[in-house]
Coordinates of C-alpha atoms in Angstrom, one line a residue:
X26 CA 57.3 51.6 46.3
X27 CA 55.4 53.4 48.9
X28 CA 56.9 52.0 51.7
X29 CA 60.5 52.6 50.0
X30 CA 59.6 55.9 49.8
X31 CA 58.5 55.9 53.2
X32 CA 61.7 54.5 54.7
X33 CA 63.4 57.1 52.9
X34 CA 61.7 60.0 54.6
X35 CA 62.3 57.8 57.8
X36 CA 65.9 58.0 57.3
X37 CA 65.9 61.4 56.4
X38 CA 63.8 62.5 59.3
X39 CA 66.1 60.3 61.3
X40 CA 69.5 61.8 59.7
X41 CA 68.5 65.6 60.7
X42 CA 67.0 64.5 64.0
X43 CA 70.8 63.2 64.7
X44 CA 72.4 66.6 63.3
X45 CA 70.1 68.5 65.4
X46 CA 70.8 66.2 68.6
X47 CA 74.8 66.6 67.8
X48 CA 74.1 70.8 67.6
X49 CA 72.2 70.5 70.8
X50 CA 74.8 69.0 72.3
X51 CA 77.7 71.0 71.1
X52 CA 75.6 74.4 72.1
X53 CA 75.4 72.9 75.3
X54 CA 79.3 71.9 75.8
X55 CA 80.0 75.5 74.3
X56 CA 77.7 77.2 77.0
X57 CA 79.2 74.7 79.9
X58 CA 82.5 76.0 78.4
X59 CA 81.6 79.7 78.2
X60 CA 83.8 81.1 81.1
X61 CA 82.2 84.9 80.4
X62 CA 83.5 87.3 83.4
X63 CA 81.1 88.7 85.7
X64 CA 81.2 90.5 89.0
X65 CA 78.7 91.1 91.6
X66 CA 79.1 94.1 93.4
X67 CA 78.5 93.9 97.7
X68 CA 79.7 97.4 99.5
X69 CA 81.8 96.4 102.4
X70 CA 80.2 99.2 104.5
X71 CA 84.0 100.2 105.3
X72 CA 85.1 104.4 105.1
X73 CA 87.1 105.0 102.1
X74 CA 89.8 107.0 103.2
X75 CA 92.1 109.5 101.6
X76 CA 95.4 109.6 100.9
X77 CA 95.9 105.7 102.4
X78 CA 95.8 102.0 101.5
X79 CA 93.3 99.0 101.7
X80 CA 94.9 95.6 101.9
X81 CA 93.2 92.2 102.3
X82 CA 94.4 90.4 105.6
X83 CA 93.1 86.9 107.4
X84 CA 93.6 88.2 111.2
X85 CA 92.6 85.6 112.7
X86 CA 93.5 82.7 110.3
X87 CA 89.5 81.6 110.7
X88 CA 89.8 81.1 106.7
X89 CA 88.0 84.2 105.5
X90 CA 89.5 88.0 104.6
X91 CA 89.5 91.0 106.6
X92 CA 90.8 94.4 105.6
X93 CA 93.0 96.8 107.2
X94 CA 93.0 100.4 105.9
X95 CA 94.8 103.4 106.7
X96 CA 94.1 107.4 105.7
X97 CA 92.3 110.4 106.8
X98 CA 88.7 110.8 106.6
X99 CA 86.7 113.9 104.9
X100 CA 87.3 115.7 108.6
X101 CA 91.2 115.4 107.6
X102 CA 91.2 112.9 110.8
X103 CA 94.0 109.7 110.6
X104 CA 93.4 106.6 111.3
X105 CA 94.4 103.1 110.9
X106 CA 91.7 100.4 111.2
X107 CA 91.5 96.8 111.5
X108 CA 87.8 95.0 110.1
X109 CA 87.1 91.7 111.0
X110 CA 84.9 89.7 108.6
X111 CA 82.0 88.0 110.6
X112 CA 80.6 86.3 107.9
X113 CA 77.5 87.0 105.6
X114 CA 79.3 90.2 104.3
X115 CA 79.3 91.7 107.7
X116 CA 82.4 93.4 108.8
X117 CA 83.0 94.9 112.6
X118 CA 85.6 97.3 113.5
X119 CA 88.2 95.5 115.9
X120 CA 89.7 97.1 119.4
X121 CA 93.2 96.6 118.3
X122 CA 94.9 100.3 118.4
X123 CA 97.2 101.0 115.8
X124 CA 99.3 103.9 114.9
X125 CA 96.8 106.3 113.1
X126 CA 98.8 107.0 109.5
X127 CA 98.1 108.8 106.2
X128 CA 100.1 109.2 102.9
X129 CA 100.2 105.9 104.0
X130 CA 101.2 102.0 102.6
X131 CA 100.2 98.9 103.8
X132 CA 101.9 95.3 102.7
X133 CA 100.3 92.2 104.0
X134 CA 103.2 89.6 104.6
X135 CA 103.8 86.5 106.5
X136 CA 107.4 87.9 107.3
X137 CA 108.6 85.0 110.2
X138 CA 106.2 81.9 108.6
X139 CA 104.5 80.9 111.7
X140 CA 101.7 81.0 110.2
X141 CA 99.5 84.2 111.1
X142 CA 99.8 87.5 108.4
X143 CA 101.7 90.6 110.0
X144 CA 101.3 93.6 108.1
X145 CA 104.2 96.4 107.7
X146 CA 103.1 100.0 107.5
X147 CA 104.4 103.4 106.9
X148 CA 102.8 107.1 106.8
X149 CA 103.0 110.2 108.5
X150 CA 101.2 111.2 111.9
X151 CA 98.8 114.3 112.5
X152 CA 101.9 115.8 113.4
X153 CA 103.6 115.1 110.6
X154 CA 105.8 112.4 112.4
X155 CA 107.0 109.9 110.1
X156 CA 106.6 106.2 110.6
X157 CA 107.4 102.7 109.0
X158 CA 106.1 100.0 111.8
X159 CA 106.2 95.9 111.4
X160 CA 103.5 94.6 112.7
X161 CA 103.6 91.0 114.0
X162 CA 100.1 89.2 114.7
X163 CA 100.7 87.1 118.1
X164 CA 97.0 85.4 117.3
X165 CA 95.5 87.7 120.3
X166 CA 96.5 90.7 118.3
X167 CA 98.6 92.4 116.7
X168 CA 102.5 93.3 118.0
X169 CA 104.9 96.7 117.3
X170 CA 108.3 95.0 116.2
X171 CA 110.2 97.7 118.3
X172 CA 113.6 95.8 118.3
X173 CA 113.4 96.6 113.8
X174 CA 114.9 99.5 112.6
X175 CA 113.4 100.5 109.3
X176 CA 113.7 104.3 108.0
X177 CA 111.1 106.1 109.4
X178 CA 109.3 106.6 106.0
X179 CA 105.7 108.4 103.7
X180 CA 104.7 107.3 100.3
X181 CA 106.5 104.4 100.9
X182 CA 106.9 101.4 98.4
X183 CA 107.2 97.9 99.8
X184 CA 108.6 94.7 98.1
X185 CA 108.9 91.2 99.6
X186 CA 110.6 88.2 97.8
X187 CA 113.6 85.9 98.8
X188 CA 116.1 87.1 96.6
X189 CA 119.1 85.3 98.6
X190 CA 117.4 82.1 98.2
X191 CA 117.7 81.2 101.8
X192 CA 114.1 80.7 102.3
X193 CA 113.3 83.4 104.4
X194 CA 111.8 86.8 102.7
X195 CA 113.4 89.9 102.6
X196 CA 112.2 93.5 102.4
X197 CA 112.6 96.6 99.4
X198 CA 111.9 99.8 101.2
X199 CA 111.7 103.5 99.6
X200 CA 109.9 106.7 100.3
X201 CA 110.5 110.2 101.2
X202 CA 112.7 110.5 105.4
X203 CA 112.9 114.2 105.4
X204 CA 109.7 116.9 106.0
X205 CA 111.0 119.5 105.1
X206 CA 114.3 118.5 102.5
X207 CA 111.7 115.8 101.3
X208 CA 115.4 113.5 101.3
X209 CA 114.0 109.5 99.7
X210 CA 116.0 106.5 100.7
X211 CA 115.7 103.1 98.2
X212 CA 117.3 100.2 100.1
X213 CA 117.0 96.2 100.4
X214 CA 116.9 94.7 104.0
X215 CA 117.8 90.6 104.1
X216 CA 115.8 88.5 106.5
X217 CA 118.1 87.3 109.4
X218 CA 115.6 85.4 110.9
X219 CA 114.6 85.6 114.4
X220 CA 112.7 88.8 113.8
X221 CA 115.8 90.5 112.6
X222 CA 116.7 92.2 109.8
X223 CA 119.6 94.2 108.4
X224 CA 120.6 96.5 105.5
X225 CA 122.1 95.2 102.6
X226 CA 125.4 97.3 101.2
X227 CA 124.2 98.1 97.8
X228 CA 123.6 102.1 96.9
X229 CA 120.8 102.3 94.5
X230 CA 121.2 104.9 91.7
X231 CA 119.9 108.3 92.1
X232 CA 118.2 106.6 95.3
X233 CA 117.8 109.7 97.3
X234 CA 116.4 112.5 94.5
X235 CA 113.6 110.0 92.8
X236 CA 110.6 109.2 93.9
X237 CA 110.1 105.3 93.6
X238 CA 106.7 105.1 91.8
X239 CA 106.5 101.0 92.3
X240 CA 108.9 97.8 92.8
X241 CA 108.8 94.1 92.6
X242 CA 110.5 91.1 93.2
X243 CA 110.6 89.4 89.6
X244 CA 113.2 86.2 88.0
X245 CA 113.2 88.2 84.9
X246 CA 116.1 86.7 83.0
X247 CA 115.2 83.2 84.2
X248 CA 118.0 82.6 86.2
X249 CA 116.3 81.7 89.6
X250 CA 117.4 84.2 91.1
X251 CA 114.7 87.3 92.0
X252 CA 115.5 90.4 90.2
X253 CA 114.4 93.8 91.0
X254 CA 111.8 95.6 88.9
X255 CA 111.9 99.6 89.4
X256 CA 109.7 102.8 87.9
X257 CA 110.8 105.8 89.6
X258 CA 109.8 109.5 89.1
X259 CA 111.1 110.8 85.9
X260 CA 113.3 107.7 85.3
X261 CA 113.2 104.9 83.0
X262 CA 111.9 101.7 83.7
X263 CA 115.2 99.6 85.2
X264 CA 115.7 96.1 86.1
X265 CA 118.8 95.6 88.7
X266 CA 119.9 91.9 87.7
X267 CA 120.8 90.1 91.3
X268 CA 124.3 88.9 90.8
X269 CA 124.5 87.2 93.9
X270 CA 126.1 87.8 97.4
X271 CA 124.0 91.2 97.4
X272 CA 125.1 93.0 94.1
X273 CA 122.8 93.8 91.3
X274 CA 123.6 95.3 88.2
X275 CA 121.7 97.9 86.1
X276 CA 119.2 97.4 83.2
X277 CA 117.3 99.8 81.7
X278 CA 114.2 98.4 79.9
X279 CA 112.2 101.3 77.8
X280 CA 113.0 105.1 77.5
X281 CA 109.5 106.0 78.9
X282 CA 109.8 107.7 82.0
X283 CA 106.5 107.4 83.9
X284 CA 105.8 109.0 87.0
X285 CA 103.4 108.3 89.9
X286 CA 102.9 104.7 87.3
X287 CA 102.4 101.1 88.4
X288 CA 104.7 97.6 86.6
X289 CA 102.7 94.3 86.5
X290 CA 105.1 91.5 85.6
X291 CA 103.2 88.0 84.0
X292 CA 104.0 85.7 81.2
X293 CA 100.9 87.0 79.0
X294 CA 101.8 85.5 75.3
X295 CA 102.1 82.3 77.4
X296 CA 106.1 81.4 75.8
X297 CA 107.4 80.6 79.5
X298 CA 109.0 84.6 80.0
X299 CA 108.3 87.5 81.6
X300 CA 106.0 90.2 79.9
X301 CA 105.4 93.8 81.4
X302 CA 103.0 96.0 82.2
X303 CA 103.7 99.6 82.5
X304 CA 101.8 102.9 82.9
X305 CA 102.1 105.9 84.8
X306 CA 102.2 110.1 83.9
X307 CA 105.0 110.8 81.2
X308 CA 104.6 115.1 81.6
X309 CA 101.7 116.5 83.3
X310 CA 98.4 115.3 81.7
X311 CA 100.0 113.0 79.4
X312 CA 99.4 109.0 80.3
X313 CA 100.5 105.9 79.0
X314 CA 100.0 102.4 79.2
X315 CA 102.6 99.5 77.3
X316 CA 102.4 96.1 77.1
X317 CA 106.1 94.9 76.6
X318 CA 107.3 91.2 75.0
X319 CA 110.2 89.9 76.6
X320 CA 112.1 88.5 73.3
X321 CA 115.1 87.0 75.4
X322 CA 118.2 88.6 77.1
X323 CA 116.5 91.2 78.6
X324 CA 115.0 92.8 75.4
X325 CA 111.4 94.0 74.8
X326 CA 108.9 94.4 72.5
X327 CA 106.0 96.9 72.3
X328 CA 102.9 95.5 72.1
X329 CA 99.9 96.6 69.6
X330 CA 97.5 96.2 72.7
X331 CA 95.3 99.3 73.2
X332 CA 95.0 99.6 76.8
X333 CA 93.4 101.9 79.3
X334 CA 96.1 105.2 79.7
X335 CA 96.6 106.2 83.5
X336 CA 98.8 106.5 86.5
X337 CA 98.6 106.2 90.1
X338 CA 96.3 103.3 90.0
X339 CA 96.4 99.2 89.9
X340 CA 97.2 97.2 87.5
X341 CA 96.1 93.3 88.0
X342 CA 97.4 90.1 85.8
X343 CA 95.5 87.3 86.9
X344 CA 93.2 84.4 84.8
X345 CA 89.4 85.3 85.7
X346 CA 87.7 83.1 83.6
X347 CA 89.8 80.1 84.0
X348 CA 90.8 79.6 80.7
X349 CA 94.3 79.4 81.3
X350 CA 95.9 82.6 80.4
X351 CA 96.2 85.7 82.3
X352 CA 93.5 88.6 81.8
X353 CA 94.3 92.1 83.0
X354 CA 92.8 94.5 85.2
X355 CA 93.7 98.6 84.6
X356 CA 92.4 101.1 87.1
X357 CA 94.0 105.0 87.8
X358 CA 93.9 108.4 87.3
X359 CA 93.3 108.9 83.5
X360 CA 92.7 112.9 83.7
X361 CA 91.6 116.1 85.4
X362 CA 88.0 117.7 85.0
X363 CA 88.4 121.4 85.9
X364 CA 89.0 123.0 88.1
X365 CA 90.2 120.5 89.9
X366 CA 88.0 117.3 90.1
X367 CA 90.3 114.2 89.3
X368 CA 88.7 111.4 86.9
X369 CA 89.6 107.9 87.3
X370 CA 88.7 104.6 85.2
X371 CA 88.8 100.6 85.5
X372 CA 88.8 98.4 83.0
X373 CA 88.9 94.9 82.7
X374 CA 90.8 93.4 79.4
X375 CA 90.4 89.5 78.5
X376 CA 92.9 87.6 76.8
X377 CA 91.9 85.8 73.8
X378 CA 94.8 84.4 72.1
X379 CA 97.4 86.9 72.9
X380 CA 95.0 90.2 72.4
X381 CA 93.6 91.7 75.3
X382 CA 89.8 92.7 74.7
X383 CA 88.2 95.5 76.7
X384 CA 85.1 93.9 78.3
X385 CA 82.0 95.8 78.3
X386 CA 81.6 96.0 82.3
X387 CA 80.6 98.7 85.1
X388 CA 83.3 98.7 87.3
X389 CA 84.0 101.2 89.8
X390 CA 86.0 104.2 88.9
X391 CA 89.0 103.9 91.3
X392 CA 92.9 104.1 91.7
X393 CA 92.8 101.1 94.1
X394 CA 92.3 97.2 93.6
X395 CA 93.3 94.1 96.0
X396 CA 92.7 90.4 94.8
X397 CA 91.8 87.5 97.5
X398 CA 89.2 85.0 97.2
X399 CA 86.5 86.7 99.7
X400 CA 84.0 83.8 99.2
X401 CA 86.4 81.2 99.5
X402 CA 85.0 79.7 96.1
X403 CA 88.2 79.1 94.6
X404 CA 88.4 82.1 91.9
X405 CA 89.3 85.4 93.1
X406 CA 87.2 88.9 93.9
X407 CA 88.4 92.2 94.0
X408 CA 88.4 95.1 96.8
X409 CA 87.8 98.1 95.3
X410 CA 87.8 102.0 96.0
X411 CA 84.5 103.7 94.5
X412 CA 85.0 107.5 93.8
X413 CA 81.9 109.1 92.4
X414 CA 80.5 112.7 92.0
X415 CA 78.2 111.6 95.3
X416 CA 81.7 110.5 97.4
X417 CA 84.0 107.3 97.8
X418 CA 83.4 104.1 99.0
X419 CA 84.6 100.9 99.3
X420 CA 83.3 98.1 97.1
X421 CA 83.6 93.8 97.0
X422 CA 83.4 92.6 93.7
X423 CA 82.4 89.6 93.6
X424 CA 83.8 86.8 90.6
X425 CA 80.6 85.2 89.5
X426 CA 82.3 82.5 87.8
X427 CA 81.8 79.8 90.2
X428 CA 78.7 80.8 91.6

């Protein structure tokens, strides 16, 4: 009887020994499987400049990131800067002269696939000189593309994609031509190859009173064919569907009108469609920021998603935690502190099941984000502007999920 009852307790014993084996073991899959976003912050020791751009750019293809940036410093100087990245988060300035640029763009392109990123660029001059300048890297540095004729453009908006299909990539162009009318072109220029290019003959809409706020190259209806994605000042948010043989067609998508706003275009409830992203300034002081469901044939949804209200900033779609859905990244003006101090925000939104969910992070307050994989880890780390009540710098963020 007593050893009965001793096999018993054996068993026992045994039984919850194996339940608390099986919990250690599932605590310990669930903690391999915890893909929790996390960023390291490194400053890149680079001068935040006004009124510019920052943009990623391998140089010299050795298989790590530099950054170009463009602007004028606190002593209202202009400059355009190329840093090369030596390695343990060191970055020189190079010799390569540029044209110095403000109220300035920057888009990072490998326009002739040889190979080597060229950058295009436009801004005005200390004299107030208009500019828009391709850039070709010859591998011993960089090259003016004098024999393409782009307008001469500020506050420019760039947009590659191949919407002819013919495996080359073309150019979207707009900004403001004319000092003193403040005149803005909106135009398309197809790849010809060879280092040429040439203007399609399609008139955009209201092309030379609105301000373009941001474009993209998107195959919205599914068609594969690239579409083109538009927010423009005061306008609604308009899709011109590519027909073919250079013709699009009008589509306006929501009656917000956001100004000075940003579009981010990604297939967030995961149903194989296009989703959007929009914010931007609907009157002065008023922000917003809408997640819109494609439903099919070019109808959207609103979202119930509470997300961070601002314009003139970044948004970012892109799976951080490698879970295999697409998180978001919000950064922009959200507001003006009198008299005349301007507040920005960043925030970083995980999505768990279709609902994005703010995570509790410090990020820098800023207007400006880049992706690339600076450690070259495999997951991606952002380049970021870092305006404080002390000044502005320029911050590496680093994505801690690998490390």
């Amino acid at each position: 009887m007593i050893i009965e009852r001793s096999l018993k307790k054996i068993r026992k014993f045994s039984k919850i020994l194996i339940i608390l084996l099986i919990l250690i073991y599932i605590k310990i899959d669930l903690v391999a499987m915890d893909n929790s976003i996390e960023f390291a912050r490194l400053p890149a020791n680079i001068p935040y400049l006004h009124y510019g751009d920052i943009q990623w750019i391998d140089y010299d293809n050795d298989g790590d990131l530099d950054i170009i940036t463009s602007g004028q410093d606190s002593n209202q100087v202009k400059m355009t800067k190329l840093f090369i990245n030596n390695g343990n988060t060191n970055f020189s300035e190079s010799e390569i002269k540029f044209t110095d640029l403000y109220l300035s763009t920057i888009s990072v392109i490998d326009f002739n696939q040889d190979g080597y990123m060229d950058f295009i660029i436009s801004g005005s001059t200390a004299k107030n000189e208009y500019k828009t300048i391709l850039y070709k890297n010859t591998v011993s540095g960089f090259e003016e593309c004098t024999q393409i004729l782009f307008d001469n453009v500020k506050e420019a908006v760039f947009a590659w994609g191949d919407y002819d299909n013919d495996n080359d990539l073309d150019l979207f162009i707009s900004g403001e031509i004319e000092y003193d009318r403040r005149e803005k072109i909106t135009k398309v220029y197809k790849n010809l190859g060879n280092s040429m290019f040439s203007e399609i003959n399609f008139i955009f809409p209201n092309s030379n009173i609105s301000k373009i706020s941001t474009a993209d190259w998107v195959d919205i209806n599914g068609d594969n064919k690239l579409d083109l994605i538009i927010t423009r000042f005061s306008r609604p948010l308009t899709i011109y569907i590519n027909k073919g043989n250079d013709k699009f067609t009008k589509h306006p998508i929501t009656d917000y009108n956001c100004s000075y706003g940003d579009v981010e275009v990604f297939d967030f409830d995961l149903d194989n469609d296009l989703d959007i992203v929009l914010n931007g300034e609907v009157t002065w002081g008023k922000y917003v920021t809408k997640l819109l469901l494609n439903e099919g044939n070019l109808m959207f949804q609103e979202s119930n998603n509470e997300l961070l209200k601002c314009s003139q900033g970044s948004t970012l779609a892109l799976d951080f935690d490698n879970d295999n859905d697409l998180d978001l990244l919000i950064c922009g003006r959200t507001g003006v502190r009198l008299p005349a101090t301007l507040i920005y925000e960043t925030k970083l939104y995980e999505n768990k099941n279709c609902e994005l969910i703010e995570l509790d992070l410090e990020l820098p307050n800023t207007n400006l984000s880049r992706l690339g994989d600076f450690d070259n880890d495999g997951d991606m780390d952002i380049l970021m502007g870092n305006i404080t009540d002390k000044g502005r710098e320029i911050l590496i963020l680093i994505n801690l999920l690998k490390e």
